[in-house]
Coordinates of C-alpha atoms in Angstrom, one line a residue:
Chain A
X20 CA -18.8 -67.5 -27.5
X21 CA -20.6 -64.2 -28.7
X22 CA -17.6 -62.1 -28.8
X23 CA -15.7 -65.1 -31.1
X24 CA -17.4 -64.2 -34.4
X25 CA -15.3 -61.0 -34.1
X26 CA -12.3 -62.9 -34.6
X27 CA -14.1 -64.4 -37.8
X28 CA -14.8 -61.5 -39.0
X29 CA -11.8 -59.6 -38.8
X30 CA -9.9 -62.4 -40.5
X31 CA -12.5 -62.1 -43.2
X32 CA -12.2 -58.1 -43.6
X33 CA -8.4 -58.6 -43.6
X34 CA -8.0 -61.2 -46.6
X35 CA -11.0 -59.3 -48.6
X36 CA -8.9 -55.8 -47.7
X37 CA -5.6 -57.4 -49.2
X38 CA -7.5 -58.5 -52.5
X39 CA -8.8 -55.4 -52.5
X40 CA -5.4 -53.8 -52.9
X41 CA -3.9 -56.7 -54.5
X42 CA -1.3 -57.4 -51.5
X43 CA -0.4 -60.2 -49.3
X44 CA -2.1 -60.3 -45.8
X45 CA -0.3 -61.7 -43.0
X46 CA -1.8 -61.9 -39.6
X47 CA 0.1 -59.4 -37.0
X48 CA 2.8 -60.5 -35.0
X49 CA 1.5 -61.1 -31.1
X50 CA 4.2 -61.1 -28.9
X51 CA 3.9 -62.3 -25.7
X52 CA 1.3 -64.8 -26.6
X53 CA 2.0 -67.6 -24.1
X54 CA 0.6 -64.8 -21.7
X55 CA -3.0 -65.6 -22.6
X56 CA -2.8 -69.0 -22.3
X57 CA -1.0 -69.0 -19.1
X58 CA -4.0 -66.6 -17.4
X59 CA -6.9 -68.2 -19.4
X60 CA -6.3 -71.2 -17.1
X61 CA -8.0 -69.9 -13.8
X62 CA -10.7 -68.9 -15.6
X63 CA -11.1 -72.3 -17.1
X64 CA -10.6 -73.9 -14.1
X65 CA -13.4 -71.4 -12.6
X66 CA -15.9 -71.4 -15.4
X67 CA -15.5 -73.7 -17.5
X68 CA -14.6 -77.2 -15.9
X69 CA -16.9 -79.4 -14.5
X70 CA -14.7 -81.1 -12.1
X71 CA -13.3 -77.9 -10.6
X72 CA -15.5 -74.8 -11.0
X73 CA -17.7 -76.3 -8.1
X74 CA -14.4 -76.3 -5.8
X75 CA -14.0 -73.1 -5.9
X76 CA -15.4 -70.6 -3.0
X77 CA -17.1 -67.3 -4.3
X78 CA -14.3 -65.3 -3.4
X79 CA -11.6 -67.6 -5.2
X80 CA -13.6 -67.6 -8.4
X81 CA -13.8 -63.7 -8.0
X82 CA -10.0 -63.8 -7.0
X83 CA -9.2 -66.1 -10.3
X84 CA -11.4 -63.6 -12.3
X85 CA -9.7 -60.4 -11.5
X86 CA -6.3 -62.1 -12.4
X87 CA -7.0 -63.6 -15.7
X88 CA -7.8 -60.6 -16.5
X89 CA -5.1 -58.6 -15.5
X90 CA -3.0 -61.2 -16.6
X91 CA -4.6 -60.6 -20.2
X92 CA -4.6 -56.9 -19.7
X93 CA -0.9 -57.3 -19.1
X94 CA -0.8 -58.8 -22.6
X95 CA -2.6 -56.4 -24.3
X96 CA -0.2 -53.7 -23.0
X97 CA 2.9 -54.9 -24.1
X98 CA 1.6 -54.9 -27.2
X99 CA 0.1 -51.9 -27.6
X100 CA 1.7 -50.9 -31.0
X101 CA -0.5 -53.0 -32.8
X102 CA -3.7 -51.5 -34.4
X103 CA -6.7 -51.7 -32.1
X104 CA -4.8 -53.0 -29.2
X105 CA -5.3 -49.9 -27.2
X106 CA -8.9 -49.9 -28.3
X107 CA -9.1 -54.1 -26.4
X108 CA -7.0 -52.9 -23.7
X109 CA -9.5 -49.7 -22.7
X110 CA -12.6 -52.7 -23.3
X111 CA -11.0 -54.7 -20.8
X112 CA -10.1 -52.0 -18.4
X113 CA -13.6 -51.0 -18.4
X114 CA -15.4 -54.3 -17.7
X115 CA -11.9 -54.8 -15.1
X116 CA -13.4 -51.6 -13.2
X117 CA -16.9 -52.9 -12.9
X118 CA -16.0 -56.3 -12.1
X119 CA -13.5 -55.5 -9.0
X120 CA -15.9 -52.5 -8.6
X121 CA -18.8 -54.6 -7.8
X122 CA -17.2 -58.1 -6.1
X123 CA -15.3 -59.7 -8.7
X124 CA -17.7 -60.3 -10.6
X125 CA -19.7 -58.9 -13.9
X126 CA -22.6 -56.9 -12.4
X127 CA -26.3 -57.7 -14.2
X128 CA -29.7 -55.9 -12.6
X129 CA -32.5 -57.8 -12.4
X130 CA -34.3 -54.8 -14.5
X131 CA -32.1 -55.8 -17.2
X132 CA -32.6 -59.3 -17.0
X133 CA -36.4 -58.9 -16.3
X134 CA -36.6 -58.1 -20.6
X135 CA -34.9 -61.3 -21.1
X136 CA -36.3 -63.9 -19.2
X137 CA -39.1 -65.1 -18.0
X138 CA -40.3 -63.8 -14.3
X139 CA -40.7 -67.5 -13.1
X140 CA -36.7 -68.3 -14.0
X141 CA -35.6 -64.6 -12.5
X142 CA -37.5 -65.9 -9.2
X143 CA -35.4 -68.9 -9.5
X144 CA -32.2 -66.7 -9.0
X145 CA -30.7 -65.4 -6.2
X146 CA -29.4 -62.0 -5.9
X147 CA -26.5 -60.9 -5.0
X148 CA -25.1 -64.4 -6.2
X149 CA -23.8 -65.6 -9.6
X150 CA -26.2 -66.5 -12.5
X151 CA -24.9 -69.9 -12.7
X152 CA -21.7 -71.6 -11.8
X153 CA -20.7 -71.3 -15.7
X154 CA -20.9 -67.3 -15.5
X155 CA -18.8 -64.5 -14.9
X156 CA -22.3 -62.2 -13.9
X157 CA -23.4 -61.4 -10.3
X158 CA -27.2 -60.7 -10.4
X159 CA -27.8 -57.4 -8.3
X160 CA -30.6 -54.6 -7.9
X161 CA -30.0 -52.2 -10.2
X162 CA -29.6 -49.2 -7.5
X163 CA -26.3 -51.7 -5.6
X164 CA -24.2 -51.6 -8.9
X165 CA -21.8 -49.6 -8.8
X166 CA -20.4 -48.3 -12.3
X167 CA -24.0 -49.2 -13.6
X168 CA -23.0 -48.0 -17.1
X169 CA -20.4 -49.9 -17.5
X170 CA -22.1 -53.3 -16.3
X171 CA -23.8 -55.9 -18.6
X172 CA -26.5 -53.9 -19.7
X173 CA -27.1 -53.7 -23.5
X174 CA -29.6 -56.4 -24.8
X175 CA -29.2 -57.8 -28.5
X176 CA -31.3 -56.7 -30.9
X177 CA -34.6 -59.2 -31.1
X178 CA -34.3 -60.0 -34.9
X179 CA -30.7 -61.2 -33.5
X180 CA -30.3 -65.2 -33.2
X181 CA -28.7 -64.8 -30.0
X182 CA -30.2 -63.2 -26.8
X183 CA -27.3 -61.7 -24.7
X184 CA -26.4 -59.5 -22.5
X185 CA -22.8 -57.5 -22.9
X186 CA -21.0 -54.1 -21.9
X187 CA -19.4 -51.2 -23.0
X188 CA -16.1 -53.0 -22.5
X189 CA -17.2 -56.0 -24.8
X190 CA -18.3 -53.7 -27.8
X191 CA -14.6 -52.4 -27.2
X192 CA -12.8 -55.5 -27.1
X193 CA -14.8 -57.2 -30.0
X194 CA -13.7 -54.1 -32.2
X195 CA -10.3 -53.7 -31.3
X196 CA -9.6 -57.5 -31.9
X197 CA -11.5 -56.2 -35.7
X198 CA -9.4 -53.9 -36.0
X199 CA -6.5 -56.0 -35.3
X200 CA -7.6 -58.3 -37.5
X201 CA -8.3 -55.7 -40.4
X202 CA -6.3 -52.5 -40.0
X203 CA -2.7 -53.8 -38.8
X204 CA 0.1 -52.9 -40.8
X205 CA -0.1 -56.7 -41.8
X206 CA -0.1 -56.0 -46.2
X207 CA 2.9 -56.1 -48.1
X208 CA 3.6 -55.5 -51.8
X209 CA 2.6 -58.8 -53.4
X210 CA 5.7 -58.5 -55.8
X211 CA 8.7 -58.1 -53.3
X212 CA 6.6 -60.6 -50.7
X213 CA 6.4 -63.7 -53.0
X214 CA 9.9 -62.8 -54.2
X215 CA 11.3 -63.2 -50.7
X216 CA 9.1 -66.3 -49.7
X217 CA 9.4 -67.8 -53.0
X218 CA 5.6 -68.7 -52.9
X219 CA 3.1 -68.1 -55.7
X220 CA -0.1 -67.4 -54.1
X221 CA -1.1 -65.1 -51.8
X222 CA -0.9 -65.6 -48.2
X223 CA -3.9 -67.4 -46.8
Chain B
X13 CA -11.6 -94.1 -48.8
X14 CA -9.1 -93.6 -51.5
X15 CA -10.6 -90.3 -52.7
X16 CA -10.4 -89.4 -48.8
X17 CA -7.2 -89.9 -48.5
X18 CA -6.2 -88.6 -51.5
X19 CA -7.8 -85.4 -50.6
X20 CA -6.8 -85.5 -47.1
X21 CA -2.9 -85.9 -48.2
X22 CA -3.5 -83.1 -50.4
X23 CA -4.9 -81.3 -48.0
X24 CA -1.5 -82.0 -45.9
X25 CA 0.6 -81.3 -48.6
X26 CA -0.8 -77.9 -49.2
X27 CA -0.3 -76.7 -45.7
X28 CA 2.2 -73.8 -45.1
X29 CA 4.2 -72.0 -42.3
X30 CA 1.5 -69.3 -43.0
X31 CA -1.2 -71.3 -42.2
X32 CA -0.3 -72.5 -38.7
X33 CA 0.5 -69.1 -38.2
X34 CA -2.8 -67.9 -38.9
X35 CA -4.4 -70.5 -37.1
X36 CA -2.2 -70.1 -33.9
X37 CA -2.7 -66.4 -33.7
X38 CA -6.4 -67.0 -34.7
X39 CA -6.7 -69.2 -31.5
X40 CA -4.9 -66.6 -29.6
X41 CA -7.6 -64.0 -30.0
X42 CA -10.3 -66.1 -29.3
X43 CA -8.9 -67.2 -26.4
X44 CA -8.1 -63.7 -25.1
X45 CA -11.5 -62.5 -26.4
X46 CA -13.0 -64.9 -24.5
X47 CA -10.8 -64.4 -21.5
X48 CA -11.5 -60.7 -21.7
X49 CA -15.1 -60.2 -22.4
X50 CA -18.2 -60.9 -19.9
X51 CA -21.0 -61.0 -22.4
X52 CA -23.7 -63.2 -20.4
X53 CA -25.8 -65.6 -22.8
X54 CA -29.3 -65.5 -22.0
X55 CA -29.7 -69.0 -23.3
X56 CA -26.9 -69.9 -21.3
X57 CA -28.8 -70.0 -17.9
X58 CA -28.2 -72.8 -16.2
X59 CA -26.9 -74.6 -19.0
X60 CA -22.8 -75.4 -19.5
X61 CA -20.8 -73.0 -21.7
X62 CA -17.8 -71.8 -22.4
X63 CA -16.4 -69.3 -19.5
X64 CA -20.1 -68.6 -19.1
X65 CA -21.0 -67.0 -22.6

């Protein structure tokens, strides 16, 4: 849920921007958007539901992984002509690289981890094995990752109310969904656009 | 109760193309965000959340 405040956000920047310029904001035009819901499936099914994620075999979880996410990549690509889409799509290449890189899974060292959490609850985990049935992240030594710099590595700051863990790829995919959000071509003369929707007040 | 749904019909009333619009592609993004990020939540250990995060 870490990454969703992006969304948020980039909503927010987008309405403030049109004020701003005194123009009517309309969110950008996603084509293809059945896409994501169509591959966010085996990821729920892995991840997030009780009932199944325990049926599923380490490789079939990894398996599911790998092609939500190309799935989603595939998305992303086709379209590419919106603002901040190629921005995403490089974020989600990235942490794709890493993940198939390293067993289909997000790679986290137990260095990294070690700052986070106490050395009693680390014990408790295996490595080489998922965090927890819930998670995308494999906990490994930090010399067996491969692409270490692109794995889960960057810790949030500690004034921060949430302690987490993310990646190059996840910086990348929160601010190209921003820019989305903010930057599209998505503002249109408030005049001519309430003339042609016959509508007083500004969009959203 | 009245006042509820009184404001609730106006609530109704007031919603627009645009709106749905902006709530579908809202719930898009999120969905994809979350599809396409691996963030691990250190709070998260153990505990059930949403694709792991």
């Amino acid at each position: 849920m870490i990454l969703v405040p992006a969304v948020f956000l980039g909503l927010l920047a987008g309405w403030f921007r049109s004020r701003l310029s005194s123009k009517v904001w309309r969110v950008p035009e996603l084509k293809y958007a059945w896409l994501v819901l169509v591959f966010i499936i085996p990821q729920w099914l892995v991840f997030a539901l009780p009932i199944s994620r325990d049926l599923f075999s380490k490789p079939l979880a990894a398996s599911c992984l790998v092609l939500s996410q190309v799935g989603l990549l595939l998305f992303s690509l086709l379209n590419r002509h919106l603002t901040g889409m190629w921005i995403f799509s490089a974020g989600l290449i990235l942490n794709l690289l890493v993940i198939i890189s390293n067993g289909g899974f997000m790679p986290v060292s137990t260095l990294t981890l070690s700052h986070l959490i106490p050395a009693t609850t680390l014990a408790s985990l295996t490595v080489g094995e998922r965090i927890s049935l819930n998670s995308k992240d494999i906990l490994l030594a930090p010399n067996a990752i491969k692409f270490s710099w692109l794995a889960d590595q960057f810790i949030s700051p500690s004034w921060f109310p949430w302690r987490f863990i993310y990646s190059i790829g996840d910086v990348l995919i929160a601010l190209g969904v921003f820019l989305l959000l903010t930057f599209d071509q998505n503002l249109q003369d408030n005049k001519q656009e309430r003339k042609s929707l016959h509508v007083n007040t500004p969009i959203i | 109760m009245k006042k509820i749904t009184a404001l609730l019909a106006l609530f109704l009333v007031k919603i627009q193309d645009h709106h749905i619009q902006i709530f579908m592609v809202s719930l898009t993004l999120v969905l994809l965000i979350l599809g396409a990020g691996a963030p691990m939540d250190v709070g998260g250990i153990g505990n059930i959340s949403i694709f792991g995060k």
